[in-house]
Amino acid sequence: KDVNGLVERFISRMDEKIMAHPDDCEAYFWRGVACSWNKKYSQAIADFSKAIEINDSCHFALPYQYRGIIYTYVIGEYEKAYKDYTRAIKLVPELSSKKPGRDSLYNEHTLSQHTLNSLYCERAISQYKLGNYDQAIADANRVLAEENITVTASGRKAYTLVIAGANRRLFEDDITVTEDGRRAYRIRGCAYAKMGEKAKAMSDFNK
């Protein structure tokens, strides 16, 4: 199948939707996800930023997360990524109390623990890349403190598209979104290794 062609057609549909409804933050978000898949990163960042601008007062967390992913894995602007993940983390508890809409991103995406686990993993990576190893370990520990890590269809689709589009290599063995705990061990192990705590690092790598 011509995946890129399918994505381009999806982008065209989002273009039409945005032309008809210029304040549709979800159309901007999904166009940003599709642009990420086709490696149109500048456009993706612009779309995520527009979604935030339109709906920031309504607490729309996902564009912060996926813009942060591009900052982390494509551009290497780890401070910006850290700020985006932190903002999204603050929004998730508020989102989890909202009643899902029929056609909303909130309908299928688990906005509580899975979202937080994913965000803490990503923020841990940004902290690791900034050399803040203690903070990276702290975020990894937040994920590992949770026993139940789940994800539903919409959240998995968005996350996988952005990650795959970013051609991500760091922690590539742990790309599966349902394995946030495994990713957290890998991130924490890397941080321990940088801090010279080899025994702890090896223990995490072996889990």
CSV table of C-alpha atoms in Angstrom, one decimal:
chain,number,residue,atom,x,y,z
A,1,LYS,CA,0.0,0.0,0.0
A,2,ASP,CA,1.1,3.6,-0.7
A,3,VAL,CA,1.1,4.7,3.0
A,4,ASN,CA,2.5,8.1,2.2
A,5,GLY,CA,-0.2,8.6,-0.4
A,6,LEU,CA,-2.9,7.6,2.2
A,7,VAL,CA,-1.4,10.1,4.7
A,8,GLU,CA,-1.4,12.8,2.1
A,9,ARG,CA,-5.0,12.2,1.3
A,10,PHE,CA,-5.8,12.4,5.0
A,11,ILE,CA,-3.9,15.7,5.2
A,12,SER,CA,-6.0,17.0,2.4
A,13,ARG,CA,-9.2,16.0,4.3
A,14,MET,CA,-7.9,17.9,7.3
A,15,ASP,CA,-7.1,20.9,5.1
A,16,GLU,CA,-10.7,20.9,3.9
A,17,LYS,CA,-12.0,20.5,7.5
A,18,ILE,CA,-9.8,23.4,8.7
A,19,MET,CA,-10.9,25.6,5.8
A,20,ALA,CA,-14.6,24.9,6.8
A,21,HIS,CA,-13.9,25.2,10.5
A,22,PRO,CA,-10.8,27.3,11.2
A,23,ASP,CA,-11.1,26.8,15.0
A,24,ASP,CA,-11.2,23.0,14.9
A,25,CYS,CA,-8.2,22.2,17.2
A,26,GLU,CA,-8.5,18.5,16.6
A,27,ALA,CA,-8.2,18.9,12.9
A,28,TYR,CA,-5.0,20.8,13.4
A,29,PHE,CA,-3.8,18.1,15.8
A,30,TRP,CA,-4.5,15.2,13.5
A,31,ARG,CA,-3.0,17.1,10.5
A,32,GLY,CA,0.1,17.6,12.7
A,33,VAL,CA,0.2,13.9,13.4
A,34,ALA,CA,0.0,13.0,9.7
A,35,CYS,CA,2.6,15.6,8.8
A,36,SER,CA,4.9,14.0,11.4
A,37,TRP,CA,4.5,10.6,9.6
A,38,ASN,CA,5.5,12.2,6.3
A,39,LYS,CA,8.4,14.0,7.9
A,40,LYS,CA,7.0,17.4,7.5
A,41,TYR,CA,8.1,18.5,10.9
A,42,SER,CA,7.9,22.2,10.6
A,43,GLN,CA,4.3,21.9,9.5
A,44,ALA,CA,3.6,19.5,12.3
A,45,ILE,CA,5.0,21.8,14.9
A,46,ALA,CA,3.0,24.7,13.4
A,47,ASP,CA,-0.2,22.6,13.6
A,48,PHE,CA,0.4,21.4,17.1
A,49,SER,CA,1.1,25.0,18.1
A,50,LYS,CA,-2.1,26.1,16.5
A,51,ALA,CA,-4.1,23.4,18.3
A,52,ILE,CA,-2.6,24.7,21.5
A,53,GLU,CA,-3.4,28.3,20.7
A,54,ILE,CA,-7.0,27.5,19.8
A,55,ASN,CA,-7.8,25.2,22.7
A,56,ASP,CA,-5.3,25.9,25.4
A,57,SER,CA,-8.0,27.4,27.6
A,58,CYS,CA,-9.8,24.0,27.3
A,59,HIS,CA,-6.8,22.0,28.4
A,60,PHE,CA,-5.8,20.1,25.3
A,61,ALA,CA,-2.8,18.1,26.4
A,62,LEU,CA,-1.9,15.9,23.4
A,63,PRO,CA,-0.4,18.6,21.1
A,64,TYR,CA,2.1,19.5,23.8
A,65,GLN,CA,3.1,15.8,24.0
A,66,TYR,CA,3.6,15.3,20.3
A,67,ARG,CA,5.3,18.6,19.7
A,68,GLY,CA,7.6,17.6,22.5
A,69,ILE,CA,8.4,14.3,20.7
A,70,ILE,CA,9.5,16.2,17.6
A,71,TYR,CA,11.6,18.5,19.7
A,72,THR,CA,13.2,15.5,21.4
A,73,TYR,CA,13.8,13.1,18.5
A,74,VAL,CA,14.0,15.3,15.4
A,75,ILE,CA,15.3,18.7,16.4
A,76,GLY,CA,17.2,18.0,19.6
A,77,GLU,CA,15.7,21.0,21.4
A,78,TYR,CA,15.4,19.1,24.8
A,79,GLU,CA,14.6,22.2,26.9
A,80,LYS,CA,11.6,22.9,24.7
A,81,ALA,CA,10.6,19.3,24.9
A,82,TYR,CA,10.9,19.3,28.7
A,83,LYS,CA,8.6,22.3,28.9
A,84,ASP,CA,6.0,20.8,26.6
A,85,TYR,CA,6.0,17.5,28.6
A,86,THR,CA,5.7,19.4,31.9
A,87,ARG,CA,2.8,21.4,30.6
A,88,ALA,CA,1.0,18.3,29.4
A,89,ILE,CA,1.6,16.5,32.7
A,90,LYS,CA,-0.1,19.3,34.5
A,91,LEU,CA,-3.1,19.1,32.2
A,92,VAL,CA,-3.7,15.4,32.4
A,93,PRO,CA,-5.3,15.3,35.9
A,94,GLU,CA,-7.7,18.0,34.8
A,95,LEU,CA,-8.6,16.2,31.5
A,96,SER,CA,-9.2,12.9,33.3
A,97,SER,CA,-12.2,14.5,35.1
A,98,LYS,CA,-13.8,15.7,31.9
A,99,LYS,CA,-16.7,13.8,30.3
A,100,PRO,CA,-15.6,12.3,27.0
A,101,GLY,CA,-17.4,13.5,23.9
A,102,ARG,CA,-18.7,11.2,21.2
A,103,ASP,CA,-16.2,12.4,18.5
A,104,SER,CA,-13.5,13.7,20.8
A,105,LEU,CA,-10.0,12.6,21.2
A,106,TYR,CA,-10.9,12.1,24.8
A,107,ASN,CA,-13.4,9.4,23.9
A,108,GLU,CA,-10.9,6.6,23.2
A,109,HIS,CA,-7.7,7.9,24.7
A,110,THR,CA,-7.0,7.0,28.3
A,111,LEU,CA,-6.3,10.4,29.7
A,112,SER,CA,-5.2,9.2,33.2
A,113,GLN,CA,-2.5,6.7,33.9
A,114,HIS,CA,-1.3,5.7,30.4
A,115,THR,CA,-1.0,9.4,29.3
A,116,LEU,CA,1.0,10.2,32.4
A,117,ASN,CA,3.3,7.1,32.0
A,118,SER,CA,4.0,8.1,28.5
A,119,LEU,CA,4.7,11.7,29.3
A,120,TYR,CA,6.9,10.8,32.3
A,121,CYS,CA,8.9,8.5,30.0
A,122,GLU,CA,9.3,11.2,27.4
A,123,ARG,CA,10.2,13.8,30.0
A,124,ALA,CA,12.8,11.5,31.5
A,125,ILE,CA,14.4,11.2,28.1
A,126,SER,CA,14.6,15.0,27.7
A,127,GLN,CA,16.0,15.2,31.2
A,128,TYR,CA,18.6,12.5,30.3
A,129,LYS,CA,19.6,14.4,27.2
A,130,LEU,CA,20.0,17.6,29.2
A,131,GLY,CA,22.3,15.8,31.6
A,132,ASN,CA,19.7,16.0,34.5
A,133,TYR,CA,20.1,12.3,35.5
A,134,ASP,CA,18.6,12.6,38.9
A,135,GLN,CA,15.4,14.1,37.4
A,136,ALA,CA,15.4,11.5,34.7
A,137,ILE,CA,15.5,8.8,37.3
A,138,ALA,CA,12.7,10.5,39.3
A,139,ASP,CA,10.4,10.5,36.2
A,140,ALA,CA,11.2,6.9,35.5
A,141,ASN,CA,10.4,6.0,39.1
A,142,ARG,CA,7.0,7.6,38.7
A,143,VAL,CA,6.2,5.2,35.9
A,144,LEU,CA,7.5,2.2,37.7
A,145,ALA,CA,5.4,3.0,40.7
A,146,GLU,CA,2.3,2.2,38.7
A,147,GLU,CA,1.2,-1.4,38.3
A,148,ASN,CA,-1.4,-1.0,35.5
A,149,ILE,CA,-0.2,0.5,32.2
A,150,THR,CA,-2.9,0.6,29.5
A,151,VAL,CA,-3.5,2.3,26.2
A,152,THR,CA,-6.5,2.4,23.9
A,153,ALA,CA,-6.8,2.6,20.1
A,154,SER,CA,-6.8,6.4,19.5
A,155,GLY,CA,-3.9,7.1,21.8
A,156,ARG,CA,-1.9,4.2,20.3
A,157,LYS,CA,-2.4,5.4,16.8
A,158,ALA,CA,-1.4,9.0,17.4
A,159,TYR,CA,1.7,8.0,19.4
A,160,THR,CA,2.9,5.4,16.9
A,161,LEU,CA,2.5,7.7,14.0
A,162,VAL,CA,4.5,10.5,15.6
A,163,ILE,CA,7.2,8.2,16.8
A,164,ALA,CA,7.5,6.4,13.5
A,165,GLY,CA,7.5,9.7,11.6
A,166,ALA,CA,10.3,11.0,13.8
A,167,ASN,CA,12.4,8.0,12.8
A,168,ARG,CA,13.2,7.5,16.4
A,169,ARG,CA,16.3,5.5,17.3
A,170,LEU,CA,16.9,6.2,21.0
A,171,PHE,CA,15.5,3.4,23.1
A,172,GLU,CA,14.3,1.8,19.9
A,173,ASP,CA,13.8,-1.6,21.5
A,174,ASP,CA,11.1,-0.1,23.7
A,175,ILE,CA,9.0,1.7,21.2
A,176,THR,CA,5.8,-0.3,22.0
A,177,VAL,CA,3.5,2.1,23.7
A,178,THR,CA,2.0,-0.6,25.9
A,179,GLU,CA,5.4,-1.2,27.5
A,180,ASP,CA,6.0,2.1,29.3
A,181,GLY,CA,7.3,0.2,32.3
A,182,ARG,CA,10.0,-1.4,30.2
A,183,ARG,CA,11.0,1.9,28.7
A,184,ALA,CA,11.2,3.4,32.1
A,185,TYR,CA,13.7,0.7,33.2
A,186,ARG,CA,15.8,1.4,30.1
A,187,ILE,CA,15.8,5.1,30.7
A,188,ARG,CA,16.6,4.8,34.3
A,189,GLY,CA,19.4,2.3,33.5
A,190,CYS,CA,21.0,4.8,31.1
A,191,ALA,CA,20.9,7.5,33.7
A,192,TYR,CA,22.4,5.3,36.4
A,193,ALA,CA,25.2,4.3,33.9
A,194,LYS,CA,25.9,8.0,33.3
A,195,MET,CA,26.1,8.5,37.1
A,196,GLY,CA,28.6,5.7,37.4
A,197,GLU,CA,26.2,3.4,39.3
A,198,LYS,CA,26.9,0.3,37.2
A,199,ALA,CA,25.2,-2.3,39.4
A,200,LYS,CA,21.9,-0.4,39.4
A,201,ALA,CA,22.2,0.2,35.6
A,202,MET,CA,22.8,-3.5,34.9
A,203,SER,CA,19.9,-4.4,37.1
A,204,ASP,CA,17.5,-2.2,35.2
A,205,PHE,CA,18.8,-3.3,31.8
A,206,ASN,CA,18.2,-6.9,32.8
A,207,LYS,CA,14.5,-6.3,33.6
